[in-house]
Amino acid sequence: MITILNDNFSQLNDFLHGNSFSKIFILVDENTHEYCLPVLLGNMETDLGFEILEIEAGEEMKNIQTANQLWEILTEMQADRKALVINLGGGVITDMGGFVASTYKRGIQFINIPTTLLSMCDASIGGKTGIDLMHFKNMVGTFTFPEQIFVYPKFLETLPFKELRSGFAEMLKHGLIADKNHWENLIRINKLDIESVIPHIQASMNIKQNVVDQDFHEKNIRKTLNFAHTIGHAIESLCLEQGNPVLHGEAVAAGTICEAYLSYLEGLLSEEDSQIIIENVQKYYPYLDISDFKDEDIFTLLLNDKKNVNSKINFSLLSGIGSCIFDHQCSQKNIAESLKFYRKLNNA
Ligand SMILES: NC(=O)c1ccc[n+]([C@@H]2O[C@H](COP(=O)([O-])OP(=O)(O)OC[C@H]3O[C@@H](n4cnc5c(N)ncnc54)[C@H](O)[C@@H]3O)[C@@H](O)[C@H]2O)c1
Ligand SMILES: O=C(O)C(=O)C[C@@H](O)[C@H](O)[C@H](O)COP(=O)(O)O
Ligand SMILES: [Zn+2]
């Protein structure tokens, strides 16, 4: 269940009072420790003891070493099966904390309090938890719903612009795959800032929740939420591997351009619609330099995408603005063509 918190966090306090947890563990990174934890602690009313678990910020931390450290700390602090983990942060914290909680002692309860636009609209919802493996994105994880999701949009007030823009890429994706009206509302935004995005958060959350409700384990329609991620994740992984990480939403934005063009090349989307999408994404996002990436390295990553079966790369592609198909196999020539198209935008 998703709840928009009021200023005194009363819904969170009701939840804590209404359950018999033994102890609370609040997972933060250094930024959410500084900017969000004081707000949470200033409003949280509970007699329970709590501990703060802090990790360094960034995708580089979303790995088995960090998970192991957190499992060890929970063990040392004798967290039992009635303990509650509160994930206070962006998608790295909710993915990582959800994974650690869903596996520790075969699963303890956790709630998500997202603090980035991306985690409010996407990562905190839907129960995909996980960590990266050898720079392959989210290779190890679980499908486990949080007990609750508490959203406090005012947390966005301290979020850097680049992070806001990163989250906006997933909102655009929601419009593109499911709701043309949402897409059109978003692209009307000229100046991207908290005031302009806040009115659209609820619509994005609804789209995500609605898809997940139909297909929690990603057997069918949930694959549409992965539009832009087949190529986007490959780009994100290569950047991470080279020690030059880009934000998830930045990679998704590049993936949106490549996969919108690929949708056109595959005869699924009109040239006009693909152009509209590409121009609008370019309006918000600078070109992401992938000129050093070899196609063969990108293909190696594509071959490990979680949607694949029998070594066939399964794409989720657009069949219109607001509609998406999945399990679509593209010609290798068209995939390479879409990457070439993206590279050329650098000089356009
Ligand atoms: N599980 C899912 O369904 C899902 C969906 C989308 C993305 N993801 C994952 O989410 C991750 C990206 O999430 P993200 O973009 O939130 O990144 P993030 O968690 O790294 O947060 C981005 C940055 O913002 C900082 N920050 C967070 N809240 C802040 C605040 N209120 N004020 C100031 N700084 C703040 C963080 O410390 C970090 O430096 C990726 O790992 C991606 O794979 C998961
Ligand atoms: O919730 C989903 O399903 C998504 O695909 C949402 C994506 O935005 C998100 O990045 C997700 O973590 C990707 O999942 P993965 O299974 O491709 O790792
Ligand atoms: Zn994503």
Short mmCIF file of C-alpha atoms and ligand atoms in Angstrom, two decimals:
data_model
loop_
_atom_site.label_atom_id
_atom_site.label_comp_id
_atom_site.label_asym_id
_atom_site.label_seq_id
_atom_site.Cartn_x
_atom_site.Cartn_y
_atom_site.Cartn_z
CA MET A 1 0.00 0.00 0.00
CA ILE A 2 1.23 3.48 -0.85
CA THR A 3 0.51 6.32 1.58
CA ILE A 4 1.34 9.98 1.07
CA LEU A 5 2.55 11.11 4.49
CA ASN A 6 1.20 14.22 6.11
CA ASP A 7 3.57 16.58 7.90
CA ASN A 8 3.48 14.80 11.25
CA PHE A 9 3.93 11.33 9.75
CA SER A 10 0.82 10.17 11.62
CA GLN A 11 0.17 7.32 9.18
CA LEU A 12 3.66 5.96 9.78
CA ASN A 13 3.17 6.24 13.53
CA ASP A 14 -0.18 4.44 13.31
CA PHE A 15 1.54 1.67 11.36
CA LEU A 16 4.31 1.35 13.96
CA HIS A 17 1.81 1.31 16.85
CA GLY A 18 -0.42 -1.18 15.09
CA ASN A 19 2.29 -3.81 14.73
CA SER A 20 4.37 -5.65 17.30
CA PHE A 21 7.88 -5.15 15.98
CA SER A 22 10.81 -6.03 18.25
CA LYS A 23 13.20 -3.35 17.00
CA ILE A 24 13.66 -0.95 14.10
CA PHE A 25 16.67 -0.75 11.77
CA ILE A 26 16.77 2.37 9.60
CA LEU A 27 18.91 2.03 6.47
CA VAL A 28 20.28 5.30 5.06
CA ASP A 29 23.15 6.52 2.91
CA GLU A 30 25.21 9.55 3.91
CA ASN A 31 22.91 11.97 2.09
CA THR A 32 19.63 10.61 3.37
CA HIS A 33 21.28 10.48 6.81
CA GLU A 34 21.96 14.20 6.56
CA TYR A 35 18.81 15.43 4.81
CA CYS A 36 16.01 12.95 5.52
CA LEU A 37 16.75 11.12 8.75
CA PRO A 38 16.31 14.23 10.97
CA VAL A 39 12.84 14.72 9.48
CA LEU A 40 11.93 11.08 10.05
CA LEU A 41 13.26 11.02 13.61
CA GLY A 42 11.63 14.34 14.39
CA ASN A 43 8.24 12.88 13.55
CA MET A 44 8.52 9.18 14.35
CA GLU A 45 6.78 8.28 17.60
CA THR A 46 7.61 4.87 18.96
CA ASP A 47 8.78 3.22 22.16
CA LEU A 48 10.80 0.74 20.17
CA GLY A 49 14.56 0.87 20.11
CA PHE A 50 16.13 1.71 16.79
CA GLU A 51 19.53 1.52 15.12
CA ILE A 52 20.81 3.49 12.15
CA LEU A 53 22.60 1.53 9.44
CA GLU A 54 24.50 3.80 7.07
CA ILE A 55 26.12 2.92 3.76
CA GLU A 56 28.00 5.12 1.29
CA ALA A 57 25.82 6.62 -1.42
CA GLY A 58 25.89 5.37 -5.00
CA GLU A 59 25.23 2.47 -7.32
CA GLU A 60 28.76 1.14 -6.66
CA MET A 61 27.52 0.11 -3.21
CA LYS A 62 24.65 -2.02 -4.51
CA ASN A 63 26.57 -5.27 -4.33
CA ILE A 64 27.08 -8.44 -2.35
CA GLN A 65 29.84 -6.93 -0.17
CA THR A 66 27.46 -4.29 1.18
CA ALA A 67 24.68 -6.84 1.57
CA ASN A 68 27.05 -9.07 3.52
CA GLN A 69 28.07 -6.22 5.82
CA LEU A 70 24.43 -5.44 6.51
CA TRP A 71 23.54 -9.08 7.21
CA GLU A 72 26.50 -9.23 9.61
CA ILE A 73 25.46 -6.04 11.42
CA LEU A 74 21.89 -7.32 11.76
CA THR A 75 23.27 -10.54 13.21
CA GLU A 76 25.62 -8.77 15.62
CA MET A 77 22.74 -6.59 16.76
CA GLN A 78 20.58 -9.69 17.21
CA ALA A 79 17.85 -8.59 14.84
CA ASP A 80 15.12 -11.18 15.18
CA ARG A 81 12.26 -12.13 12.89
CA LYS A 82 10.02 -9.42 14.33
CA ALA A 83 12.52 -6.69 13.49
CA LEU A 84 11.50 -4.01 10.97
CA VAL A 85 13.86 -2.51 8.39
CA ILE A 86 12.99 1.02 7.26
CA ASN A 87 14.60 1.84 3.92
CA LEU A 88 14.99 5.62 3.88
CA GLY A 89 16.51 6.63 0.57
CA GLY A 90 16.59 6.34 -3.16
CA GLY A 91 16.43 3.25 -5.32
CA VAL A 92 19.82 1.99 -4.18
CA ILE A 93 18.62 1.95 -0.57
CA THR A 94 15.19 0.45 -1.33
CA ASP A 95 16.64 -2.22 -3.69
CA MET A 96 19.48 -3.06 -1.33
CA GLY A 97 17.55 -2.82 1.95
CA GLY A 98 14.67 -4.79 0.48
CA PHE A 99 17.08 -7.48 -0.63
CA VAL A 100 18.86 -7.69 2.71
CA ALA A 101 15.58 -7.77 4.66
CA SER A 102 13.90 -10.28 2.35
CA THR A 103 16.77 -12.75 2.75
CA TYR A 104 17.92 -12.20 6.36
CA LYS A 105 16.64 -15.11 8.48
CA ARG A 106 14.63 -16.02 5.32
CA GLY A 107 12.82 -12.72 5.44
CA ILE A 108 12.02 -9.97 7.90
CA GLN A 109 9.58 -7.14 7.33
CA PHE A 110 10.56 -3.87 5.69
CA ILE A 111 8.96 -0.62 4.63
CA ASN A 112 10.14 1.86 2.01
CA ILE A 113 10.29 5.60 2.57
CA PRO A 114 11.54 6.83 -0.81
CA THR A 115 13.46 10.10 -0.87
CA THR A 116 14.27 10.54 -4.59
CA LEU A 117 11.84 11.18 -7.42
CA LEU A 118 12.95 7.92 -8.99
CA SER A 119 12.27 5.88 -5.90
CA MET A 120 8.92 7.62 -5.24
CA CYS A 121 7.63 6.95 -8.75
CA ASP A 122 9.28 3.65 -9.43
CA ALA A 123 11.87 1.84 -7.29
CA SER A 124 10.01 1.75 -3.97
CA ILE A 125 6.93 0.23 -5.66
CA GLY A 126 6.53 -3.28 -6.96
CA GLY A 127 8.73 -5.40 -4.76
CA LYS A 128 11.75 -5.88 -7.03
CA THR A 129 14.70 -5.98 -4.65
CA GLY A 130 18.28 -6.70 -5.60
CA ILE A 131 21.95 -6.06 -6.07
CA ASP A 132 24.33 -5.87 -9.03
CA LEU A 133 26.72 -8.70 -9.86
CA MET A 134 29.97 -8.10 -11.76
CA HIS A 135 28.38 -4.84 -12.93
CA PHE A 136 25.39 -6.69 -14.38
CA LYS A 137 22.40 -4.78 -13.10
CA ASN A 138 20.12 -6.33 -10.46
CA MET A 139 21.31 -9.86 -11.22
CA VAL A 140 20.59 -11.22 -7.75
CA GLY A 141 17.41 -10.36 -5.92
CA THR A 142 13.93 -11.27 -4.85
CA PHE A 143 10.36 -10.30 -5.57
CA THR A 144 9.18 -9.22 -2.12
CA PHE A 145 6.64 -6.53 -1.39
CA PRO A 146 7.44 -4.02 1.33
CA GLU A 147 4.84 -3.98 4.11
CA GLN A 148 4.09 -0.36 3.24
CA ILE A 149 5.41 2.52 1.16
CA PHE A 150 5.28 5.97 2.76
CA VAL A 151 5.87 8.86 0.37
CA TYR A 152 6.79 12.33 1.63
CA PRO A 153 7.25 14.54 -1.46
CA LYS A 154 8.90 17.30 0.60
CA PHE A 155 12.01 15.11 0.78
CA LEU A 156 12.60 16.22 -2.81
CA GLU A 157 13.45 19.73 -1.62
CA THR A 158 17.08 18.74 -1.01
CA LEU A 159 17.47 16.49 -4.05
CA PRO A 160 20.05 17.71 -6.62
CA PHE A 161 18.68 18.61 -10.06
CA LYS A 162 20.50 15.76 -11.83
CA GLU A 163 18.81 13.26 -9.52
CA LEU A 164 15.41 14.84 -10.13
CA ARG A 165 15.99 14.60 -13.87
CA SER A 166 17.05 10.97 -13.47
CA GLY A 167 13.72 10.12 -11.85
CA PHE A 168 11.87 12.03 -14.53
CA ALA A 169 13.14 9.49 -17.12
CA GLU A 170 11.14 6.73 -15.42
CA MET A 171 8.07 8.99 -15.34
CA LEU A 172 8.41 9.59 -19.09
CA LYS A 173 8.71 5.83 -19.50
CA HIS A 174 5.46 5.32 -17.60
CA GLY A 175 3.69 7.67 -20.00
CA LEU A 176 5.23 6.07 -23.07
CA ILE A 177 4.28 2.51 -22.14
CA ALA A 178 0.84 3.08 -20.68
CA ASP A 179 -0.66 6.56 -20.82
CA LYS A 180 -0.29 9.09 -23.63
CA ASN A 181 -2.01 11.73 -21.53
CA HIS A 182 0.62 11.37 -18.77
CA TRP A 183 3.40 11.64 -21.39
CA GLU A 184 1.84 14.78 -22.84
CA ASN A 185 1.47 16.37 -19.41
CA LEU A 186 5.11 15.66 -18.69
CA ILE A 187 6.54 17.00 -21.96
CA ARG A 188 4.63 20.23 -21.43
CA ILE A 189 7.03 20.89 -18.53
CA ASN A 190 9.61 23.41 -19.70
CA LYS A 191 11.50 23.98 -16.49
CA LEU A 192 12.10 20.75 -14.65
CA ASP A 193 11.92 21.38 -10.90
CA ILE A 194 10.11 20.06 -7.83
CA GLU A 195 7.05 22.26 -8.34
CA SER A 196 6.60 21.09 -11.92
CA VAL A 197 7.00 17.36 -11.21
CA ILE A 198 5.16 16.96 -7.91
CA PRO A 199 1.67 17.20 -9.50
CA HIS A 200 2.54 14.22 -11.73
CA ILE A 201 4.03 11.84 -9.16
CA GLN A 202 0.70 10.24 -8.30
CA ALA A 203 -0.06 9.40 -11.93
CA SER A 204 3.32 7.72 -12.34
CA MET A 205 2.93 5.77 -9.10
CA ASN A 206 -0.50 4.60 -10.26
CA ILE A 207 0.80 3.36 -13.60
CA LYS A 208 3.57 1.40 -11.94
CA GLN A 209 1.29 -0.04 -9.24
CA ASN A 210 -1.36 -0.98 -11.77
CA VAL A 211 1.10 -2.93 -13.93
CA VAL A 212 2.63 -4.69 -10.92
CA ASP A 213 -0.84 -5.63 -9.61
CA GLN A 214 -1.49 -7.47 -12.86
CA ASP A 215 1.81 -9.35 -13.02
CA PHE A 216 3.95 -9.28 -9.87
CA HIS A 217 6.48 -11.88 -11.06
CA GLU A 218 7.03 -10.35 -14.51
CA LYS A 219 5.66 -13.21 -16.54
CA ASN A 220 4.00 -10.89 -19.04
CA ILE A 221 2.78 -7.26 -18.83
CA ARG A 222 5.31 -6.23 -16.16
CA LYS A 223 7.96 -6.59 -18.87
CA THR A 224 6.62 -3.32 -20.31
CA LEU A 225 8.11 -1.50 -17.28
CA ASN A 226 11.43 -2.61 -18.72
CA PHE A 227 11.03 -0.56 -21.91
CA ALA A 228 14.27 1.42 -22.45
CA HIS A 229 16.10 -0.79 -19.96
CA THR A 230 17.45 -3.51 -22.27
CA ILE A 231 19.88 -1.08 -23.91
CA GLY A 232 19.71 1.34 -20.96
CA HIS A 233 20.97 -1.25 -18.49
CA ALA A 234 23.76 -2.30 -20.89
CA ILE A 235 24.93 1.32 -21.08
CA GLU A 236 24.62 1.76 -17.31
CA SER A 237 26.61 -1.44 -16.70
CA LEU A 238 29.42 -0.48 -19.09
CA CYS A 239 29.72 2.96 -17.52
CA LEU A 240 29.84 1.38 -14.06
CA GLU A 241 32.43 -1.16 -15.15
CA GLN A 242 34.66 1.61 -16.54
CA GLY A 243 34.50 3.46 -13.25
CA ASN A 244 32.47 6.24 -14.83
CA PRO A 245 28.99 5.63 -13.44
CA VAL A 246 25.98 7.43 -14.88
CA LEU A 247 22.66 7.79 -13.10
CA HIS A 248 20.09 5.08 -13.74
CA GLY A 249 17.63 7.55 -15.25
CA GLU A 250 20.33 9.00 -17.52
CA ALA A 251 20.94 5.52 -18.92
CA VAL A 252 17.18 4.97 -19.20
CA ALA A 253 16.88 8.24 -21.15
CA ALA A 254 19.55 7.06 -23.60
CA GLY A 255 17.81 3.67 -23.71
CA THR A 256 14.52 5.43 -24.47
CA ILE A 257 16.02 7.08 -27.54
CA CYS A 258 17.64 3.86 -28.78
CA GLU A 259 14.57 1.73 -28.16
CA ALA A 260 12.09 4.27 -29.57
CA TYR A 261 14.19 4.30 -32.74
CA LEU A 262 14.40 0.49 -32.64
CA SER A 263 10.60 0.33 -32.28
CA TYR A 264 10.40 2.36 -35.51
CA LEU A 265 13.01 0.22 -37.30
CA GLU A 266 11.09 -2.90 -36.33
CA GLY A 267 7.92 -1.47 -37.88
CA LEU A 268 6.09 -1.12 -34.57
CA LEU A 269 6.09 2.66 -34.15
CA SER A 270 5.58 5.40 -36.74
CA GLU A 271 8.60 7.48 -37.70
CA GLU A 272 6.71 10.58 -36.56
CA ASP A 273 6.07 9.20 -33.07
CA SER A 274 9.65 8.01 -32.73
CA GLN A 275 10.85 11.51 -33.69
CA ILE A 276 8.53 13.15 -31.15
CA ILE A 277 9.88 10.88 -28.42
CA ILE A 278 13.52 11.38 -29.37
CA GLU A 279 13.24 15.16 -29.60
CA ASN A 280 11.52 15.41 -26.26
CA VAL A 281 14.01 13.19 -24.47
CA GLN A 282 16.82 15.28 -25.99
CA LYS A 283 15.09 18.37 -24.65
CA TYR A 284 15.76 17.24 -21.08
CA TYR A 285 18.86 15.04 -21.29
CA PRO A 286 22.34 15.81 -22.61
CA TYR A 287 23.96 13.29 -24.93
CA LEU A 288 25.52 10.41 -23.06
CA ASP A 289 28.84 9.55 -24.62
CA ILE A 290 28.86 5.89 -25.68
CA SER A 291 31.32 6.36 -28.55
CA ASP A 292 33.96 4.24 -26.79
CA PHE A 293 31.61 1.31 -26.25
CA LYS A 294 32.01 -1.51 -28.73
CA ASP A 295 28.81 -3.04 -30.09
CA GLU A 296 30.12 -6.50 -29.14
CA ASP A 297 30.42 -5.43 -25.48
CA ILE A 298 26.89 -4.05 -25.56
CA PHE A 299 25.64 -7.29 -27.13
CA THR A 300 27.35 -9.37 -24.43
CA LEU A 301 25.38 -7.43 -21.84
CA LEU A 302 22.14 -7.63 -23.82
CA LEU A 303 22.55 -11.41 -23.90
CA ASN A 304 22.41 -11.44 -20.10
CA ASP A 305 19.21 -9.42 -19.81
CA LYS A 306 16.73 -11.01 -17.43
CA LYS A 307 13.90 -10.99 -19.99
CA ASN A 308 15.77 -13.33 -22.35
CA VAL A 309 14.87 -16.97 -22.88
CA ASN A 310 17.00 -19.52 -24.77
CA SER A 311 19.65 -16.89 -25.53
CA LYS A 312 17.16 -14.78 -27.49
CA ILE A 313 17.15 -11.09 -26.59
CA ASN A 314 13.60 -10.10 -25.68
CA PHE A 315 12.84 -6.40 -26.01
CA SER A 316 9.88 -4.44 -24.68
CA LEU A 317 9.14 -1.93 -27.42
CA LEU A 318 6.61 0.79 -28.17
CA SER A 319 3.70 0.15 -30.50
CA GLY A 320 2.52 3.74 -30.07
CA ILE A 321 2.86 6.56 -27.56
CA GLY A 322 1.11 5.02 -24.58
CA SER A 323 1.33 1.37 -25.64
CA CYS A 324 4.05 -1.22 -25.33
CA ILE A 325 4.58 -4.80 -26.43
CA PHE A 326 7.00 -7.30 -24.90
CA ASP A 327 8.97 -10.44 -25.81
CA HIS A 328 9.85 -8.91 -29.15
CA GLN A 329 13.00 -10.18 -30.86
CA CYS A 330 14.79 -7.71 -33.11
CA SER A 331 17.24 -8.27 -35.91
CA GLN A 332 20.85 -7.80 -34.87
CA LYS A 333 21.17 -5.32 -37.73
CA ASN A 334 18.41 -3.11 -36.30
CA ILE A 335 19.85 -3.22 -32.78
CA ALA A 336 23.23 -2.11 -34.16
CA GLU A 337 21.45 0.54 -36.27
CA SER A 338 19.74 1.98 -33.19
CA LEU A 339 23.09 2.29 -31.39
CA LYS A 340 24.59 3.94 -34.46
CA PHE A 341 21.64 6.34 -34.56
CA TYR A 342 22.23 7.30 -30.93
CA ARG A 343 25.97 7.84 -31.47
CA LYS A 344 25.23 10.15 -34.39
CA LEU A 345 23.12 12.42 -32.17
CA ASN A 346 26.40 13.56 -30.62
CA ASN A 347 27.24 15.48 -33.77
CA ALA A 348 23.74 16.47 -34.74
N1 LIG B 1 13.26 -1.95 -7.85
C1 LIG B 1 12.80 -1.22 -8.84
O1 LIG B 1 11.68 -1.40 -9.30
C2 LIG B 1 13.65 -0.13 -9.41
C3 LIG B 1 13.08 0.78 -10.29
C4 LIG B 1 13.88 1.80 -10.81
C5 LIG B 1 15.21 1.89 -10.42
N2 LIG B 1 15.70 0.99 -9.55
C6 LIG B 1 17.10 1.13 -9.06
O2 LIG B 1 17.17 2.33 -8.31
C7 LIG B 1 18.51 2.81 -8.32
C8 LIG B 1 18.50 4.29 -8.63
O3 LIG B 1 17.75 4.96 -7.65
P1 LIG B 1 17.97 6.51 -7.33
O4 LIG B 1 18.03 7.25 -8.59
O5 LIG B 1 16.98 6.87 -6.31
O6 LIG B 1 19.46 6.51 -6.79
P2 LIG B 1 20.11 6.60 -5.32
O7 LIG B 1 19.45 5.77 -4.34
O8 LIG B 1 21.57 6.37 -5.56
O9 LIG B 1 19.88 8.14 -4.93
C9 LIG B 1 20.43 9.13 -5.73
C10 LIG B 1 21.31 10.11 -4.93
O10 LIG B 1 20.47 11.03 -4.24
C11 LIG B 1 20.83 11.06 -2.86
N3 LIG B 1 19.60 11.38 -2.15
C12 LIG B 1 18.55 10.56 -1.95
N4 LIG B 1 17.54 11.25 -1.40
C13 LIG B 1 17.95 12.51 -1.23
C14 LIG B 1 17.34 13.69 -0.75
N5 LIG B 1 16.05 13.70 -0.38
N6 LIG B 1 18.08 14.82 -0.72
C15 LIG B 1 19.37 14.84 -1.15
N7 LIG B 1 19.98 13.76 -1.65
C16 LIG B 1 19.28 12.60 -1.70
C17 LIG B 1 21.43 9.73 -2.58
O11 LIG B 1 22.28 9.76 -1.47
C18 LIG B 1 22.20 9.47 -3.89
O12 LIG B 1 23.43 10.13 -3.84
C19 LIG B 1 19.25 2.00 -9.35
O13 LIG B 1 20.04 1.06 -8.69
C20 LIG B 1 18.15 1.32 -10.13
O14 LIG B 1 18.57 0.09 -10.68
C21 LIG B 1 14.97 0.00 -9.03
O1 LIG B 2 9.59 -2.72 -11.73
C1 LIG B 2 9.91 -3.17 -12.83
O2 LIG B 2 9.50 -4.25 -13.25
C2 LIG B 2 10.85 -2.42 -13.68
O3 LIG B 2 11.32 -2.94 -14.68
C3 LIG B 2 11.18 -1.02 -13.29
C4 LIG B 2 12.55 -0.53 -13.76
O4 LIG B 2 12.46 0.89 -13.84
C5 LIG B 2 13.68 -0.85 -12.80
O5 LIG B 2 14.87 -0.23 -13.25
C6 LIG B 2 13.92 -2.30 -12.50
O6 LIG B 2 14.79 -2.44 -11.42
C7 LIG B 2 14.52 -3.06 -13.64
O7 LIG B 2 14.37 -4.40 -13.37
P1 LIG B 2 15.29 -5.54 -13.97
O8 LIG B 2 14.51 -6.75 -13.69
O9 LIG B 2 15.50 -5.27 -15.43
O10 LIG B 2 16.57 -5.50 -13.24
ZN ZN B 3 14.48 1.69 -14.14
#
